[in-house]
């Protein structure tokens, strides 16, 4: 664990006392999240990322730089010594929960019944369990059963 | 449940067979997710959203329109009959899991130890349990223990 704030090239936070907003300031754009998705699925080189996302080279260059500055990716040199590789830091790998939440929501709402999509399988070759927030007592938590309490000082 | 695809004003999907990518095409920008966050925390009117996010009026107008077209928000008329309200659809409310995942990641990585942030509490006034993907057998699932299997036809 640890704070990524000192690495961020952000002028300022959109909403400093909200953890959702800080997370979005760090990784909340479509291309960044798609790059992180691909890094979780073994993309490593510039070419890997470009081929998987179809992203324009200048945007990919910019997003890789930002993700490194923000502590989500780190650079490594391939064993050949020639190529730069981009691998997830611990903080980047810990976005797996966000990725699974996005995937499962997409599976529920963004497909017609006759459309095919990729699946995420566990070590037994089965889909993951439905990811659902739970209360401190292990009961399903929803928008209706939870409350946001603001920080006392900004 | 149900597909939001027929409502999307998207020219085409960035990566049609990936549920993560479709979810991001529908809601994957910072302002949309902040608007959804505020709708979960009882923001209803244009003024509510503007005051909470500090977003420019023209961007807010655009994002509210898109979120309605995509089936995440729906319009209601206030009981006074004068004001338009924006409320989450079932699909929108079901983004709670994504929101909790972003919040918990932000809490872990985007704060120094001396910085205050808002907290999300359950009905007992306690923080939610740590949200973690689990396998079909209930074992913690990670990037390392899972595999993406592509759709056979695009």
Short mmCIF file of N, CA, C and O in Angstrom, two decimals, chain A residues 82-148:
data_model
loop_
_atom_site.label_atom_id
_atom_site.label_comp_id
_atom_site.label_asym_id
_atom_site.label_seq_id
_atom_site.Cartn_x
_atom_site.Cartn_y
_atom_site.Cartn_z
N UNK A 82 16.88 -4.82 -25.43
CA UNK A 82 16.55 -3.82 -26.44
C UNK A 82 15.17 -3.17 -26.25
O UNK A 82 15.00 -2.00 -26.50
N UNK A 83 14.20 -3.96 -25.84
CA UNK A 83 12.85 -3.41 -25.81
C UNK A 83 12.45 -2.93 -24.43
O UNK A 83 12.82 -3.51 -23.42
N UNK A 84 11.67 -1.83 -24.38
CA UNK A 84 11.04 -1.38 -23.15
C UNK A 84 9.76 -2.17 -22.93
O UNK A 84 8.95 -2.31 -23.86
N UNK A 85 9.59 -2.63 -21.70
CA UNK A 85 8.32 -3.27 -21.36
C UNK A 85 7.60 -2.45 -20.29
O UNK A 85 8.25 -1.72 -19.53
N UNK A 86 6.31 -2.58 -20.25
CA UNK A 86 5.48 -1.84 -19.29
C UNK A 86 4.73 -2.85 -18.46
O UNK A 86 3.94 -3.63 -18.98
N UNK A 87 5.01 -2.85 -17.15
CA UNK A 87 4.35 -3.84 -16.29
C UNK A 87 3.62 -3.12 -15.15
O UNK A 87 4.01 -2.03 -14.73
N UNK A 88 2.58 -3.76 -14.67
CA UNK A 88 1.77 -3.17 -13.60
C UNK A 88 2.54 -3.15 -12.29
O UNK A 88 3.21 -4.12 -11.94
N UNK A 89 2.42 -2.05 -11.54
CA UNK A 89 2.90 -2.01 -10.17
C UNK A 89 1.88 -2.73 -9.28
O UNK A 89 0.83 -3.16 -9.76
N UNK A 90 2.16 -2.82 -7.98
CA UNK A 90 1.17 -3.40 -7.07
C UNK A 90 -0.15 -2.62 -7.11
O UNK A 90 -1.23 -3.20 -7.12
N UNK A 91 -0.03 -1.29 -7.14
CA UNK A 91 -1.25 -0.46 -7.20
C UNK A 91 -2.01 -0.73 -8.49
O UNK A 91 -3.25 -0.78 -8.50
N UNK A 92 -1.29 -0.89 -9.59
CA UNK A 92 -1.93 -1.18 -10.87
C UNK A 92 -2.62 -2.55 -10.86
O UNK A 92 -3.76 -2.68 -11.29
N UNK A 93 -1.92 -3.54 -10.31
CA UNK A 93 -2.50 -4.88 -10.26
C UNK A 93 -3.74 -4.91 -9.37
O UNK A 93 -4.67 -5.67 -9.60
N UNK A 94 -3.76 -4.04 -8.38
CA UNK A 94 -4.89 -4.00 -7.44
C UNK A 94 -6.14 -3.36 -8.07
O UNK A 94 -7.21 -3.36 -7.46
N UNK A 95 -6.02 -2.84 -9.29
CA UNK A 95 -7.21 -2.37 -10.01
C UNK A 95 -8.01 -3.55 -10.59
O UNK A 95 -9.03 -3.34 -11.25
N UNK A 96 -7.56 -4.76 -10.34
CA UNK A 96 -8.29 -5.95 -10.81
C UNK A 96 -9.74 -5.93 -10.34
O UNK A 96 -10.65 -6.29 -11.09
N UNK A 97 -9.96 -5.49 -9.11
CA UNK A 97 -11.35 -5.44 -8.60
C UNK A 97 -12.21 -4.49 -9.43
O UNK A 97 -13.35 -4.81 -9.77
N UNK A 98 -11.66 -3.32 -9.77
CA UNK A 98 -12.38 -2.36 -10.62
C UNK A 98 -12.67 -2.99 -11.98
O UNK A 98 -13.77 -2.88 -12.53
N UNK A 99 -11.69 -3.70 -12.52
CA UNK A 99 -11.81 -4.31 -13.84
C UNK A 99 -12.91 -5.39 -13.85
O UNK A 99 -13.72 -5.44 -14.76
N UNK A 100 -12.92 -6.22 -12.81
CA UNK A 100 -13.95 -7.27 -12.72
C UNK A 100 -15.33 -6.63 -12.56
O UNK A 100 -16.31 -7.09 -13.16
N UNK A 101 -15.41 -5.56 -11.79
CA UNK A 101 -16.70 -4.88 -11.60
C UNK A 101 -17.21 -4.31 -12.93
O UNK A 101 -18.39 -4.45 -13.28
N UNK A 102 -16.32 -3.69 -13.70
CA UNK A 102 -16.70 -3.16 -15.02
C UNK A 102 -17.12 -4.29 -15.95
O UNK A 102 -18.12 -4.21 -16.67
N UNK A 103 -16.34 -5.37 -15.96
CA UNK A 103 -16.63 -6.51 -16.84
C UNK A 103 -18.01 -7.10 -16.52
O UNK A 103 -18.82 -7.32 -17.41
N UNK A 104 -18.27 -7.36 -15.24
CA UNK A 104 -19.53 -8.01 -14.90
C UNK A 104 -20.73 -7.10 -15.20
O UNK A 104 -21.78 -7.56 -15.65
N UNK A 105 -20.57 -5.80 -14.99
CA UNK A 105 -21.65 -4.86 -15.33
C UNK A 105 -21.86 -4.87 -16.85
O UNK A 105 -22.99 -4.91 -17.33
N UNK A 106 -20.77 -4.84 -17.61
CA UNK A 106 -20.86 -4.90 -19.07
C UNK A 106 -21.55 -6.17 -19.54
O UNK A 106 -22.40 -6.14 -20.43
N UNK A 107 -21.20 -7.29 -18.92
CA UNK A 107 -21.84 -8.56 -19.30
C UNK A 107 -23.35 -8.52 -19.03
O UNK A 107 -24.13 -9.05 -19.81
N UNK A 108 -23.73 -7.87 -17.94
CA UNK A 108 -25.16 -7.83 -17.60
C UNK A 108 -25.95 -6.89 -18.50
O UNK A 108 -27.11 -7.16 -18.82
N UNK A 109 -25.36 -5.77 -18.90
CA UNK A 109 -26.16 -4.71 -19.52
C UNK A 109 -25.78 -4.34 -20.94
O UNK A 109 -26.55 -3.67 -21.61
N UNK A 110 -24.60 -4.69 -21.40
CA UNK A 110 -24.15 -4.15 -22.68
C UNK A 110 -24.22 -5.15 -23.83
O UNK A 110 -23.70 -4.88 -24.91
N UNK A 111 -24.86 -6.29 -23.60
CA UNK A 111 -24.94 -7.29 -24.66
C UNK A 111 -26.38 -7.74 -24.90
O UNK A 111 -27.13 -7.92 -23.93
N UNK A 112 -26.72 -7.91 -26.16
CA UNK A 112 -27.94 -8.63 -26.49
C UNK A 112 -27.67 -10.11 -26.31
O UNK A 112 -26.51 -10.55 -26.32
N UNK A 113 -28.72 -10.88 -26.16
CA UNK A 113 -28.54 -12.30 -25.81
C UNK A 113 -27.81 -13.08 -26.90
O UNK A 113 -27.20 -14.11 -26.63
N UNK A 114 -27.84 -12.59 -28.15
CA UNK A 114 -27.19 -13.34 -29.23
C UNK A 114 -25.77 -12.85 -29.52
O UNK A 114 -25.16 -13.29 -30.48
N UNK A 115 -25.26 -11.95 -28.70
CA UNK A 115 -23.92 -11.42 -28.96
C UNK A 115 -22.88 -12.13 -28.11
O UNK A 115 -23.08 -12.31 -26.90
N UNK A 116 -21.75 -12.47 -28.72
CA UNK A 116 -20.69 -13.14 -27.99
C UNK A 116 -19.75 -12.15 -27.32
O UNK A 116 -19.54 -11.05 -27.83
N UNK A 117 -19.17 -12.56 -26.20
CA UNK A 117 -18.15 -11.74 -25.56
C UNK A 117 -17.12 -12.63 -24.89
O UNK A 117 -17.37 -13.82 -24.64
N UNK A 118 -15.97 -12.04 -24.61
CA UNK A 118 -14.92 -12.77 -23.91
C UNK A 118 -15.39 -13.08 -22.48
O UNK A 118 -16.31 -12.43 -21.97
N UNK A 119 -14.76 -14.07 -21.87
CA UNK A 119 -15.11 -14.43 -20.49
C UNK A 119 -13.83 -14.49 -19.65
O UNK A 119 -12.74 -14.76 -20.16
N UNK A 120 -14.00 -14.20 -18.36
CA UNK A 120 -12.88 -14.25 -17.43
C UNK A 120 -13.07 -15.49 -16.57
O UNK A 120 -14.09 -15.63 -15.88
N UNK A 121 -12.11 -16.41 -16.65
CA UNK A 121 -12.28 -17.70 -15.97
C UNK A 121 -11.28 -17.87 -14.84
O UNK A 121 -10.15 -17.39 -14.91
N UNK A 122 -11.71 -18.58 -13.80
CA UNK A 122 -10.82 -18.87 -12.68
C UNK A 122 -9.95 -20.09 -13.00
O UNK A 122 -10.00 -20.63 -14.11
N UNK A 123 -9.15 -20.50 -12.05
CA UNK A 123 -8.20 -21.59 -12.29
C UNK A 123 -8.90 -22.90 -12.64
O UNK A 123 -8.33 -23.78 -13.29
N UNK A 124 -10.17 -23.03 -12.24
CA UNK A 124 -10.94 -24.24 -12.56
C UNK A 124 -11.65 -24.12 -13.91
O UNK A 124 -12.38 -25.01 -14.31
N UNK A 125 -11.42 -23.00 -14.61
CA UNK A 125 -12.06 -22.82 -15.92
C UNK A 125 -13.51 -22.37 -15.82
O UNK A 125 -14.27 -22.49 -16.79
N UNK A 126 -13.89 -21.83 -14.67
CA UNK A 126 -15.27 -21.38 -14.46
C UNK A 126 -15.31 -19.87 -14.28
O UNK A 126 -14.34 -19.26 -13.81
N UNK A 127 -16.45 -19.24 -14.63
CA UNK A 127 -16.57 -17.79 -14.42
C UNK A 127 -16.46 -17.44 -12.93
O UNK A 127 -16.82 -18.26 -12.07
N UNK A 128 -15.97 -16.24 -12.65
CA UNK A 128 -15.88 -15.80 -11.26
C UNK A 128 -17.27 -15.67 -10.66
O UNK A 128 -18.27 -15.57 -11.36
N UNK A 129 -17.30 -15.64 -9.34
CA UNK A 129 -18.56 -15.36 -8.64
C UNK A 129 -18.97 -13.92 -8.92
O UNK A 129 -18.14 -13.08 -9.27
N UNK A 130 -20.27 -13.64 -8.79
CA UNK A 130 -20.76 -12.27 -8.93
C UNK A 130 -20.15 -11.40 -7.84
O UNK A 130 -20.26 -11.73 -6.66
N UNK A 131 -19.50 -10.31 -8.26
CA UNK A 131 -18.87 -9.41 -7.30
C UNK A 131 -19.93 -8.43 -6.77
O UNK A 131 -20.55 -7.72 -7.56
N UNK A 132 -20.15 -8.44 -5.46
CA UNK A 132 -21.16 -7.56 -4.87
C UNK A 132 -20.65 -6.98 -3.57
O UNK A 132 -20.14 -7.74 -2.72
N UNK A 133 -20.79 -5.67 -3.37
CA UNK A 133 -20.36 -5.08 -2.11
C UNK A 133 -21.11 -5.71 -0.94
O UNK A 133 -22.28 -6.06 -1.05
N UNK A 134 -20.41 -5.86 0.18
CA UNK A 134 -21.02 -6.42 1.38
C UNK A 134 -20.73 -5.50 2.56
O UNK A 134 -19.70 -4.84 2.63
N UNK A 135 -21.66 -5.50 3.49
CA UNK A 135 -21.52 -4.72 4.72
C UNK A 135 -20.45 -5.34 5.60
O UNK A 135 -19.94 -6.43 5.31
N UNK A 136 -20.15 -4.65 6.68
CA UNK A 136 -19.18 -5.17 7.65
C UNK A 136 -19.62 -6.53 8.19
O UNK A 136 -18.80 -7.33 8.63
N UNK A 137 -20.93 -6.81 8.14
CA UNK A 137 -21.45 -8.10 8.62
C UNK A 137 -21.65 -9.12 7.51
O UNK A 137 -22.25 -10.17 7.73
N UNK A 138 -21.21 -8.78 6.30
CA UNK A 138 -21.30 -9.75 5.21
C UNK A 138 -22.64 -9.79 4.50
O UNK A 138 -22.90 -10.66 3.68
N UNK A 139 -23.50 -8.80 4.78
CA UNK A 139 -24.79 -8.71 4.08
C UNK A 139 -24.60 -7.85 2.83
O UNK A 139 -23.83 -6.88 2.86
N UNK A 140 -25.27 -8.19 1.73
CA UNK A 140 -25.17 -7.39 0.51
C UNK A 140 -25.45 -5.91 0.80
O UNK A 140 -26.43 -5.60 1.46
N UNK A 141 -24.58 -5.05 0.32
CA UNK A 141 -24.74 -3.61 0.52
C UNK A 141 -25.12 -2.98 -0.81
O UNK A 141 -24.60 -3.36 -1.86
N UNK A 142 -26.05 -2.04 -0.78
CA UNK A 142 -26.51 -1.38 -2.00
C UNK A 142 -26.51 0.13 -1.79
O UNK A 142 -26.23 0.62 -0.69
N UNK A 143 -26.85 0.84 -2.86
CA UNK A 143 -27.00 2.30 -2.77
C UNK A 143 -27.94 2.64 -1.61
O UNK A 143 -27.71 3.57 -0.85
N UNK A 144 -29.01 1.87 -1.48
CA UNK A 144 -30.07 2.20 -0.51
C UNK A 144 -29.64 1.93 0.94
O UNK A 144 -30.17 2.56 1.86
N UNK A 145 -28.74 0.98 1.16
CA UNK A 145 -28.39 0.61 2.53
C UNK A 145 -27.08 1.23 3.01
O UNK A 145 -26.59 0.89 4.08
N UNK A 146 -26.52 2.13 2.20
CA UNK A 146 -25.23 2.74 2.58
C UNK A 146 -25.36 4.27 2.53
O UNK A 146 -26.26 4.82 1.90
N UNK A 147 -24.42 4.92 3.20
CA UNK A 147 -24.42 6.38 3.29
C UNK A 147 -22.99 6.89 3.15
O UNK A 147 -22.07 6.32 3.74
N UNK A 148 -22.82 7.97 2.40
CA UNK A 148 -21.52 8.62 2.33
C UNK A 148 -21.45 9.66 3.44
O UNK A 148 -22.34 10.50 3.58
#
